[in-house]
CSV table of C-alpha atoms in Angstrom, one decimal:
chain,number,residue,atom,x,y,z
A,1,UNK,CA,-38.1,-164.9,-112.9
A,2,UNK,CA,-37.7,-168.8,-113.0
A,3,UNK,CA,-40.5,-171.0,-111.6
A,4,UNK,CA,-40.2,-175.0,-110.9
A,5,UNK,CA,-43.6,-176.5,-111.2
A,6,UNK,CA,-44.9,-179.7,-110.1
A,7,UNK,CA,-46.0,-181.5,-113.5
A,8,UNK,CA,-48.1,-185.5,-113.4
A,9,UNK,CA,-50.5,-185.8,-115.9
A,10,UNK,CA,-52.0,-189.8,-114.2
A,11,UNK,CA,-53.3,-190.6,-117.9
A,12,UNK,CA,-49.6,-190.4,-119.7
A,13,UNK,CA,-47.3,-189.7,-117.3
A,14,UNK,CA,-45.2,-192.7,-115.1
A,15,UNK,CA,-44.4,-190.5,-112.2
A,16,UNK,CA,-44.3,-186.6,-111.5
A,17,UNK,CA,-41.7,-184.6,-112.1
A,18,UNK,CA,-40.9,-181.1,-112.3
A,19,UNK,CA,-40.3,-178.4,-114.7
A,20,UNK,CA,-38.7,-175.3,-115.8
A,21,UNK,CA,-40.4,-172.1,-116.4
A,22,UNK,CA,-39.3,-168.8,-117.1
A,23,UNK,CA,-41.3,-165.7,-116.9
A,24,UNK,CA,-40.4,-161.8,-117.8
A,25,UNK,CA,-42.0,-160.0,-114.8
A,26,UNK,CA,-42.0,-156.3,-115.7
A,27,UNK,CA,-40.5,-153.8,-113.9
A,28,UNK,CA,-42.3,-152.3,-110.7
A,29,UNK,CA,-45.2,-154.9,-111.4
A,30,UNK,CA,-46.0,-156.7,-108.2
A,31,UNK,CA,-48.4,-159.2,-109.7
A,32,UNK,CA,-49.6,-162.1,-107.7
A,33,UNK,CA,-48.3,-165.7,-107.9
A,34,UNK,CA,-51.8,-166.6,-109.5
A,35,UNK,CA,-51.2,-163.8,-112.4
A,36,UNK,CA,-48.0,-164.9,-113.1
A,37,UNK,CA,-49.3,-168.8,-113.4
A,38,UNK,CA,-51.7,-167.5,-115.7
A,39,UNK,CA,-49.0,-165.8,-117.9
A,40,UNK,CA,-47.1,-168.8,-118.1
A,41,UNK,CA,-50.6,-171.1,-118.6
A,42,UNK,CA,-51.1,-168.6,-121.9
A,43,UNK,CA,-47.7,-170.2,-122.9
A,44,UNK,CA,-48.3,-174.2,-122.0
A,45,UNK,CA,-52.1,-174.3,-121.9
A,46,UNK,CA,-51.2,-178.3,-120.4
A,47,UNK,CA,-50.3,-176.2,-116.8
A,48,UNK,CA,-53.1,-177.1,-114.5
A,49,UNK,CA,-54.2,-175.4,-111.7
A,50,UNK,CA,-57.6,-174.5,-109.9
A,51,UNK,CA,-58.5,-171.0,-109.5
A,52,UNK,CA,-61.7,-168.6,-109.5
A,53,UNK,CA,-61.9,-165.0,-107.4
A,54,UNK,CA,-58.2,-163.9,-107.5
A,55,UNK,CA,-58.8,-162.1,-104.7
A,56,UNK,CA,-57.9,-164.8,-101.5
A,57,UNK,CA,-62.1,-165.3,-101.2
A,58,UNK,CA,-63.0,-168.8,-102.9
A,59,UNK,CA,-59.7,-170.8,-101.5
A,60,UNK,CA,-59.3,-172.4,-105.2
A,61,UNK,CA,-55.5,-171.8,-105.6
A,62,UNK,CA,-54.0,-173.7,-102.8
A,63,UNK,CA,-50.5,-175.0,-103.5
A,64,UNK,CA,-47.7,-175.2,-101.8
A,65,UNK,CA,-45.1,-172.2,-102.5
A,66,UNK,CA,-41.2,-172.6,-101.8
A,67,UNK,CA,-42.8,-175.4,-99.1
A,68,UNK,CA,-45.1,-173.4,-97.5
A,69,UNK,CA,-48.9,-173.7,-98.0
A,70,UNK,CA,-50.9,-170.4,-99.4
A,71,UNK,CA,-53.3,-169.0,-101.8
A,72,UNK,CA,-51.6,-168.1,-104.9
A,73,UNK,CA,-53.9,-165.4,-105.6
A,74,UNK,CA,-52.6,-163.7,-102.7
A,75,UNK,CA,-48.8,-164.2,-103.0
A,76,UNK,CA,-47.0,-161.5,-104.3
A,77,UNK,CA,-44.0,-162.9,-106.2
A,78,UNK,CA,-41.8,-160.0,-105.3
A,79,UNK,CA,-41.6,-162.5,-102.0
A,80,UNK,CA,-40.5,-165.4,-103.5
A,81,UNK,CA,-37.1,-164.4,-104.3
A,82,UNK,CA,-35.5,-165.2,-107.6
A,83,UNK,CA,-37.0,-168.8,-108.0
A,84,UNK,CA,-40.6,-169.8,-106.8
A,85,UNK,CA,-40.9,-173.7,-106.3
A,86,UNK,CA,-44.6,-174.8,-106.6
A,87,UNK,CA,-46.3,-178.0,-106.0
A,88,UNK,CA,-49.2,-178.9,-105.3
A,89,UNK,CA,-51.3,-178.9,-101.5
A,90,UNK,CA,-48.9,-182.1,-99.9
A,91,UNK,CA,-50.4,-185.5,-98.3
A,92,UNK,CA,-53.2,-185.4,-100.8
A,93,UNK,CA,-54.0,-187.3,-104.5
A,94,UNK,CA,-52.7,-185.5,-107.3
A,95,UNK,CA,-55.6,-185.5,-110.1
A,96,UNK,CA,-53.1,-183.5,-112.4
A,97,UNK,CA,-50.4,-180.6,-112.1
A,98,UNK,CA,-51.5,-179.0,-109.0
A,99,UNK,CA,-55.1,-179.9,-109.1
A,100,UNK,CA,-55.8,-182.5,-105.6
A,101,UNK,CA,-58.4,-184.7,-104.5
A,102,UNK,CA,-60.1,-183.2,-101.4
A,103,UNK,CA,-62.4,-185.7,-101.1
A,104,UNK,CA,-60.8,-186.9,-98.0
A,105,UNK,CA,-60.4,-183.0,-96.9
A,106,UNK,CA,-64.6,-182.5,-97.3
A,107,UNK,CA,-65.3,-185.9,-95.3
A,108,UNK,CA,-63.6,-184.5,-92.7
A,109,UNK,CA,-65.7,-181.6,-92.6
A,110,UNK,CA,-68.5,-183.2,-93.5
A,111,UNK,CA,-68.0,-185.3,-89.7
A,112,UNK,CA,-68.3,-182.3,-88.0
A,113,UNK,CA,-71.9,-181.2,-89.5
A,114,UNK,CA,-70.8,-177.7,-90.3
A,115,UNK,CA,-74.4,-176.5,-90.0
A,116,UNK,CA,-76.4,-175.3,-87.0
A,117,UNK,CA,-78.7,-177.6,-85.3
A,118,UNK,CA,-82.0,-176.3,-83.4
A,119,UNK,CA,-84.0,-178.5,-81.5
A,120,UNK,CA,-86.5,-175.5,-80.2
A,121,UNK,CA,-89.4,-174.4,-81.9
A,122,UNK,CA,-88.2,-171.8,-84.6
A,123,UNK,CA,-88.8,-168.5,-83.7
A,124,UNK,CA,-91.6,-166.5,-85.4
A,125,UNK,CA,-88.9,-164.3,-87.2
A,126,UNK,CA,-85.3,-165.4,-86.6
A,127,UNK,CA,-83.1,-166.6,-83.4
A,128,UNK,CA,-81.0,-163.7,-82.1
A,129,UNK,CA,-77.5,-163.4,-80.8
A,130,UNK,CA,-76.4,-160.6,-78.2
A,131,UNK,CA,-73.6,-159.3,-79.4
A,132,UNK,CA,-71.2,-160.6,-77.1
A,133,UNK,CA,-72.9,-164.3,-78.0
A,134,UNK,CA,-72.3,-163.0,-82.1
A,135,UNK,CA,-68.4,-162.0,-81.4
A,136,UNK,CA,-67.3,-165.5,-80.3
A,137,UNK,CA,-67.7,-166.6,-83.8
A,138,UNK,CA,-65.2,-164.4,-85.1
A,139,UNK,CA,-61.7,-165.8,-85.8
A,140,UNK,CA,-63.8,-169.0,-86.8
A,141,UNK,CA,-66.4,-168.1,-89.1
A,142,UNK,CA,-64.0,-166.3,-91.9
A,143,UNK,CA,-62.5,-169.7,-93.0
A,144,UNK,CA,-62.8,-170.2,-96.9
A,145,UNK,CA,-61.7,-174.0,-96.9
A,146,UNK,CA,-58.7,-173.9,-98.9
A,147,UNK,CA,-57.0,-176.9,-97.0
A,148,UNK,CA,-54.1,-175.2,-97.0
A,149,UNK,CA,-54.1,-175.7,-92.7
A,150,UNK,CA,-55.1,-179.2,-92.9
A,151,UNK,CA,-52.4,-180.3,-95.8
A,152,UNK,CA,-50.0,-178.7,-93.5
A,153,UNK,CA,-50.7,-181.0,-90.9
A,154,UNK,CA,-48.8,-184.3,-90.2
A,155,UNK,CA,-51.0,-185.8,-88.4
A,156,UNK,CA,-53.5,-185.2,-91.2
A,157,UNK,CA,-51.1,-186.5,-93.2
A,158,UNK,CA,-50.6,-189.9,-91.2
A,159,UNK,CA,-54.8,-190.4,-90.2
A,160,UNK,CA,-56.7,-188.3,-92.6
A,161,UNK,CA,-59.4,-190.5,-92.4
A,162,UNK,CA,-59.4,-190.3,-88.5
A,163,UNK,CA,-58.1,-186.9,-87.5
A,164,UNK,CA,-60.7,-184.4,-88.5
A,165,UNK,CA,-57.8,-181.7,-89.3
A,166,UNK,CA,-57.6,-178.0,-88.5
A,167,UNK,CA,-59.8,-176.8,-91.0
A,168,UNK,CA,-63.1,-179.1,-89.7
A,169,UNK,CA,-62.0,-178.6,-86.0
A,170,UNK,CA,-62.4,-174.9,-86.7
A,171,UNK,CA,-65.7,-175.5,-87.8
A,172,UNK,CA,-66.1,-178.2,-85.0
A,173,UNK,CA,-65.5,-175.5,-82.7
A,174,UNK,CA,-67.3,-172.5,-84.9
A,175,UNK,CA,-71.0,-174.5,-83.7
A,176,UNK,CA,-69.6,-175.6,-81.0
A,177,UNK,CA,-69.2,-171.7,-79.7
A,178,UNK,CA,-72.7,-171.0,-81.2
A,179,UNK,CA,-75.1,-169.7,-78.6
A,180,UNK,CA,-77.9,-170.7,-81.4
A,181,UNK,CA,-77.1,-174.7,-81.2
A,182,UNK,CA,-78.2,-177.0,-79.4
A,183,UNK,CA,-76.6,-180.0,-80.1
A,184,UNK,CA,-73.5,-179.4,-78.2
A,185,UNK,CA,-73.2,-182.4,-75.9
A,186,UNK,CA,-73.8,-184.8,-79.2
A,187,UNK,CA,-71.5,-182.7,-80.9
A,188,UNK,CA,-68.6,-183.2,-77.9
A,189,UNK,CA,-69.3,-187.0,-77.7
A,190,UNK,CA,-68.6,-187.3,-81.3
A,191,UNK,CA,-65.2,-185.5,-81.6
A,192,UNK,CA,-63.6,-187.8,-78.1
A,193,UNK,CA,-61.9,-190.4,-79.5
A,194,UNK,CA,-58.2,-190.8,-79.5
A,195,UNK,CA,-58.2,-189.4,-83.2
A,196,UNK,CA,-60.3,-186.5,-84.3
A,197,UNK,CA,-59.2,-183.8,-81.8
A,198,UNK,CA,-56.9,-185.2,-80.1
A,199,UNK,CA,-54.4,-186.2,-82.9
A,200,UNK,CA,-53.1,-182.7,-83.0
A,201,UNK,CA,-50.2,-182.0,-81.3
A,202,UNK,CA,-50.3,-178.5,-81.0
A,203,UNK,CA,-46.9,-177.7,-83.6
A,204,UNK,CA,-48.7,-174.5,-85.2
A,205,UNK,CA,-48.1,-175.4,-88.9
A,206,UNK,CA,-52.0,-174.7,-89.6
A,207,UNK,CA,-51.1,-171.3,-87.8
A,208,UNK,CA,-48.1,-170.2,-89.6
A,209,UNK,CA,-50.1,-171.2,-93.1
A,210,UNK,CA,-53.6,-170.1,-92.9
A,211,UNK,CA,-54.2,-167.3,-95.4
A,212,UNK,CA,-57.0,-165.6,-93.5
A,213,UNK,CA,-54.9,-165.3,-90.6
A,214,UNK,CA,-56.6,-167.9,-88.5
A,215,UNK,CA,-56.2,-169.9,-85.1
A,216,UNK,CA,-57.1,-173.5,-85.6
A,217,UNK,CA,-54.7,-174.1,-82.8
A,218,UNK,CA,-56.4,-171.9,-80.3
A,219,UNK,CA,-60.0,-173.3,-81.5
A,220,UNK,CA,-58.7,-177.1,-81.1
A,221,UNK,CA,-57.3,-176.2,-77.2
A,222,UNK,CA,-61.2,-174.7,-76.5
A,223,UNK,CA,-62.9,-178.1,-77.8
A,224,UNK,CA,-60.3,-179.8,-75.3
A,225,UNK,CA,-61.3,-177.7,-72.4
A,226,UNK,CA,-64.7,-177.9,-73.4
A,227,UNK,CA,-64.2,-182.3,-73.3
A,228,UNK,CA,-62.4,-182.0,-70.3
A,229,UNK,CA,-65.3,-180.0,-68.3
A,230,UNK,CA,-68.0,-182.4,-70.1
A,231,UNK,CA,-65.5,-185.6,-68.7
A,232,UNK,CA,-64.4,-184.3,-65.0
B,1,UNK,CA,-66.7,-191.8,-83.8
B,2,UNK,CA,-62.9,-193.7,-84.4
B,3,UNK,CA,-62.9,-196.9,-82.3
B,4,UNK,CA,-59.1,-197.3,-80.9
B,5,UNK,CA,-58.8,-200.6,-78.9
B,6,UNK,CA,-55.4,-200.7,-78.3
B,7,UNK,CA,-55.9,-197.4,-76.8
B,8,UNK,CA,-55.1,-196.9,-72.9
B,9,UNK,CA,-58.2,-195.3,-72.0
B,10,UNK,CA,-62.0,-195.3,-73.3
B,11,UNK,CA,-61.8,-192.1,-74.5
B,12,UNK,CA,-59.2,-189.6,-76.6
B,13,UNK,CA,-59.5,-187.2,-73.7
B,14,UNK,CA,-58.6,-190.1,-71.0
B,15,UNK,CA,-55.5,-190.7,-72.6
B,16,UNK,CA,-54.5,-186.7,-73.4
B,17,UNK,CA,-55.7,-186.8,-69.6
B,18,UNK,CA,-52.9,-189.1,-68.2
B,19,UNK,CA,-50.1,-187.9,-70.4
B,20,UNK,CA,-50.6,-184.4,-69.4
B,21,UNK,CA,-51.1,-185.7,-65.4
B,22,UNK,CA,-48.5,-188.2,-65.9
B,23,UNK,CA,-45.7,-185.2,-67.2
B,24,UNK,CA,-46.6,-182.8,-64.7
B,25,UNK,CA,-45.7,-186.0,-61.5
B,26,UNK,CA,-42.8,-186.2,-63.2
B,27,UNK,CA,-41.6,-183.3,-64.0
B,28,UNK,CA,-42.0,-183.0,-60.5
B,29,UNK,CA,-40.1,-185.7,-59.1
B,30,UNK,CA,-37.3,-184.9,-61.5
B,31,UNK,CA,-37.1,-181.6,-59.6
B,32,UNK,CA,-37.5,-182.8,-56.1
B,33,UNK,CA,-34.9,-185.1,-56.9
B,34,UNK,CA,-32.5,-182.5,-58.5
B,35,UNK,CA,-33.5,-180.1,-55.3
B,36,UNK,CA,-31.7,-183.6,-53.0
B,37,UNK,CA,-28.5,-183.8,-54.9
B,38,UNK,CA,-27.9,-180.5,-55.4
B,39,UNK,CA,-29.1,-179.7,-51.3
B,40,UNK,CA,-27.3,-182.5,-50.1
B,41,UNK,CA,-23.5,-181.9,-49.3
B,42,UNK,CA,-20.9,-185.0,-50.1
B,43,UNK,CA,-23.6,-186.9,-51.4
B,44,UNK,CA,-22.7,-190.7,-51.4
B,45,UNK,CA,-24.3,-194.5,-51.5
B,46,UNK,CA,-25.6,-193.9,-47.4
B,47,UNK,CA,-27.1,-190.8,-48.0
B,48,UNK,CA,-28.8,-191.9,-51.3
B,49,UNK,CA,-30.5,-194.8,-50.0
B,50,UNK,CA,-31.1,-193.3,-46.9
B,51,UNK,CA,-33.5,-190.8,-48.9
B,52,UNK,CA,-35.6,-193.9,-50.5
B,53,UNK,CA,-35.8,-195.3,-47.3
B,54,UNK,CA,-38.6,-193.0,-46.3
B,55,UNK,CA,-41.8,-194.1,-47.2
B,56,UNK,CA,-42.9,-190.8,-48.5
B,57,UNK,CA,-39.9,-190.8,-51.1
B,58,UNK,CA,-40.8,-194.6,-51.7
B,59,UNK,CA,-44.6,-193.9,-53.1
B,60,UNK,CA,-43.8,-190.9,-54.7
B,61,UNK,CA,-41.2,-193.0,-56.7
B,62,UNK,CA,-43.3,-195.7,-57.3
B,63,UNK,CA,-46.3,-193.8,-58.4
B,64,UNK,CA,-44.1,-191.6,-60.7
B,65,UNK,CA,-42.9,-195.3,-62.1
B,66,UNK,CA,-46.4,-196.3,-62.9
B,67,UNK,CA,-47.3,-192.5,-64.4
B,68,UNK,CA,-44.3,-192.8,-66.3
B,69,UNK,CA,-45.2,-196.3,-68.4
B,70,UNK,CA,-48.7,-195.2,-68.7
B,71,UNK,CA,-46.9,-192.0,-70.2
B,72,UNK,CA,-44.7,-194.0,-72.6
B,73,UNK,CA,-47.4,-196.5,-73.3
B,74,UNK,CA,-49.9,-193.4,-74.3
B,75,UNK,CA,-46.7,-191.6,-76.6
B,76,UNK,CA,-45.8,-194.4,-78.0
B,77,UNK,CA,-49.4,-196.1,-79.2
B,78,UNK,CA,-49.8,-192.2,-80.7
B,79,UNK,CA,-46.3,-193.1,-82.1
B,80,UNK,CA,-47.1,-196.2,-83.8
B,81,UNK,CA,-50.5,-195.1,-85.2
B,82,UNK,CA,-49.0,-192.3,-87.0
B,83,UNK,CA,-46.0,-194.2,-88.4
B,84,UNK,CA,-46.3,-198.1,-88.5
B,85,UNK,CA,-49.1,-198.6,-91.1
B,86,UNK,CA,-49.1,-202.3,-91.6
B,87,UNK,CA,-51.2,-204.1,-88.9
B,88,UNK,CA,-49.1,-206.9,-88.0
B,89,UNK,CA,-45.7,-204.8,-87.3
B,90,UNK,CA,-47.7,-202.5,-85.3
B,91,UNK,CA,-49.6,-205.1,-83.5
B,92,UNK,CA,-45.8,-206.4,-83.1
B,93,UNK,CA,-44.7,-203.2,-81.5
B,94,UNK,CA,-47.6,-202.2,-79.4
B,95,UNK,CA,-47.4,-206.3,-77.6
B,96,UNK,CA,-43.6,-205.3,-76.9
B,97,UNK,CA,-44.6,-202.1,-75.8
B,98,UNK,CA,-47.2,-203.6,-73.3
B,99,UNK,CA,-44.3,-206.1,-72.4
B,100,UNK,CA,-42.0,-202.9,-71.6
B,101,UNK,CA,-44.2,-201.5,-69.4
B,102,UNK,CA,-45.3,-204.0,-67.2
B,103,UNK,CA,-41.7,-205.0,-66.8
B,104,UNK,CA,-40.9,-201.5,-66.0
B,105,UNK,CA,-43.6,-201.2,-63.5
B,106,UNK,CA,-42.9,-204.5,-61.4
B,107,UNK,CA,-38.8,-204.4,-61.9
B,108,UNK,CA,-39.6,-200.8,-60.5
B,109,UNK,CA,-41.7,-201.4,-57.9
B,110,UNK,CA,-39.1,-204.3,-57.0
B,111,UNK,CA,-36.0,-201.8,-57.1
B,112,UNK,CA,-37.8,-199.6,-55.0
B,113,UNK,CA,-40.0,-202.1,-52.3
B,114,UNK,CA,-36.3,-203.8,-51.6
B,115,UNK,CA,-34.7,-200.4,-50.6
């Protein structure tokens, strides 16, 4: 099978370019794209690329796979047809091969205090949840941070220092939900600017890509109903 | 939070407020005009300005004219943040745009007021 992989080394190289691989898959093997990177690092140890679970739990190994966004680790490469194109997550710095800066990716998350906030007095032993209160955290809890949503996003691409992104809206909206926080009113006054939510324009690409099969869309269109009946 | 002068309305939800507002007017005066030309048999100059000669017809037209710069105004300032990155050609662009607008609104208003 032939791969094309997005090669810039910052220290020697002028500009990035891309290069030829070829790989002997055996037979009735259905390895993941990750394995076969691997296989073909053993052969140029200068291949870069981040990686750690194999197993689609850490979100190391996201790159950008015949143009879409995914996990390696949980690509099979009997999808990619006779030719897998891989570069690395788009719209963010290159440190080398496919290894990015997500800096910008971790501010944005960083905005939206991804933690639970508690004015009350702390409980004597811990502050329950019914279960109904516990199940509308699912869909927003399971998300590993791979940026593969938020690289797939124009207008992350265009503001990503203004427009918090898919991946920190989920989160936004994962506290936001949260029948233990307080801080909801601060938290809404904080995301209504005419960036950080409302920069998305609803086209689904963070959708189509997510790896965990999740709905930053759907979380994005509660934190705007949620302004809306805060602002009317 | 991202401060946003140029921005029509205080807020990011003021602005998503009036584009969404401002589509659905005129998405319904499109149709309420579509419903008069295709109700209206042998439809000619008379008849035409006959229909903007009622005063209903005449606000709904003018406030649809108004909604419909604030519409452009809003899409197009989302426009030129996304794609015009250096400051002065999008200051440039957003003073035209303002320009457009008002002369839309008044020219409209004129059009209409005159009928």
């Amino acid at each position: 099978m032939k791969f094309s992989i997005y090669r810039y080394n910052p220290e020697t190289d002028s500009r990035p370019s891309m290069q030829e691989y070829e790989l002997d898959i055996p037979a009735g093997s259905d390895m993941m794209l990750l394995e076969a990177l691997m296989l073909l690092k053993d052969k140029d140890p200068t291949l870069t690329f981040r990686r750690a679970c194999r197993e689609g739990i850490c979100g190391s190994d996201g790159m950008n796979i015949n143009g879409k966004n995914g996990l390696a680790c949980v690509t099979p490469v009997s999808e990619l047809g006779k030719k897998a194109v891989i570069r690395p997550l788009p719209g963010l710095p290159v440190v080398r091969d496919l290894v990015v800066d997500m800096t910008q990716f971790y501010r944005q998350y960083e905005k939206v205090k991804p933690y639970l906030q508690n004015r009350n007095e702390p409980p004597a032993r811990e502050r329950l949840q019914s279960p109904e209160e516990r199940a509308k955290l699912d869909g927003l809890y399971e998300c590993i941070l791979c940026a593969c949503c938020s690289t797939s996003c124009p207008s992350f691409w265009w503001n990503p220092d203004k427009f918090v992104g898919p991946a920190g809206l989920l989160q936004a909206y994962r506290f936001l939900a949260d029948s233990r926080d307080t801080e909801t009113e601060q938290r809404l006054s904080d995301l209504d600017d005419a960036y950080s939510v409302f920069r998305c324009r609803g086209i689904m690409n963070c959708v189509s890509v997510c790896p965990k099969g999740l709905n930053p869309t759907k979380a994005i269109g509660h934190i705007r109903s949620m302004l809306l009946a805060k602002g009317v | 939070m991202v401060t946003a002068v140029t921005s029509l309305g205080r807020s990011g939800l003021h602005d998503w407020f009036i584009q969404r507002l401002s589509a659905v007017v005129m998405a319904v005066f499109a149709i309420y005009i579509g419903w008069f030309v295709a109700t209206t048999p042998d439809l000619q100059y008379p008849q035409w300005v006959a229909f903007f000669q009622q005063w209903l017809v005449k606000a709904f037209a003018v406030v649809t004219v108004i909604l419909m710069s604030l519409h452009i105004w809003v899409g197009m300032w989302i426009v030129s943040t996304d794609y015009l990155k250096p400051t002065g050609i999008r200051m440039v662009f957003q003073g035209a745009l303002i320009l457009y607008c008002l002369v839309i609104i008044v020219w409209g208003i004129q059009i209409l007021w005159s009928v």
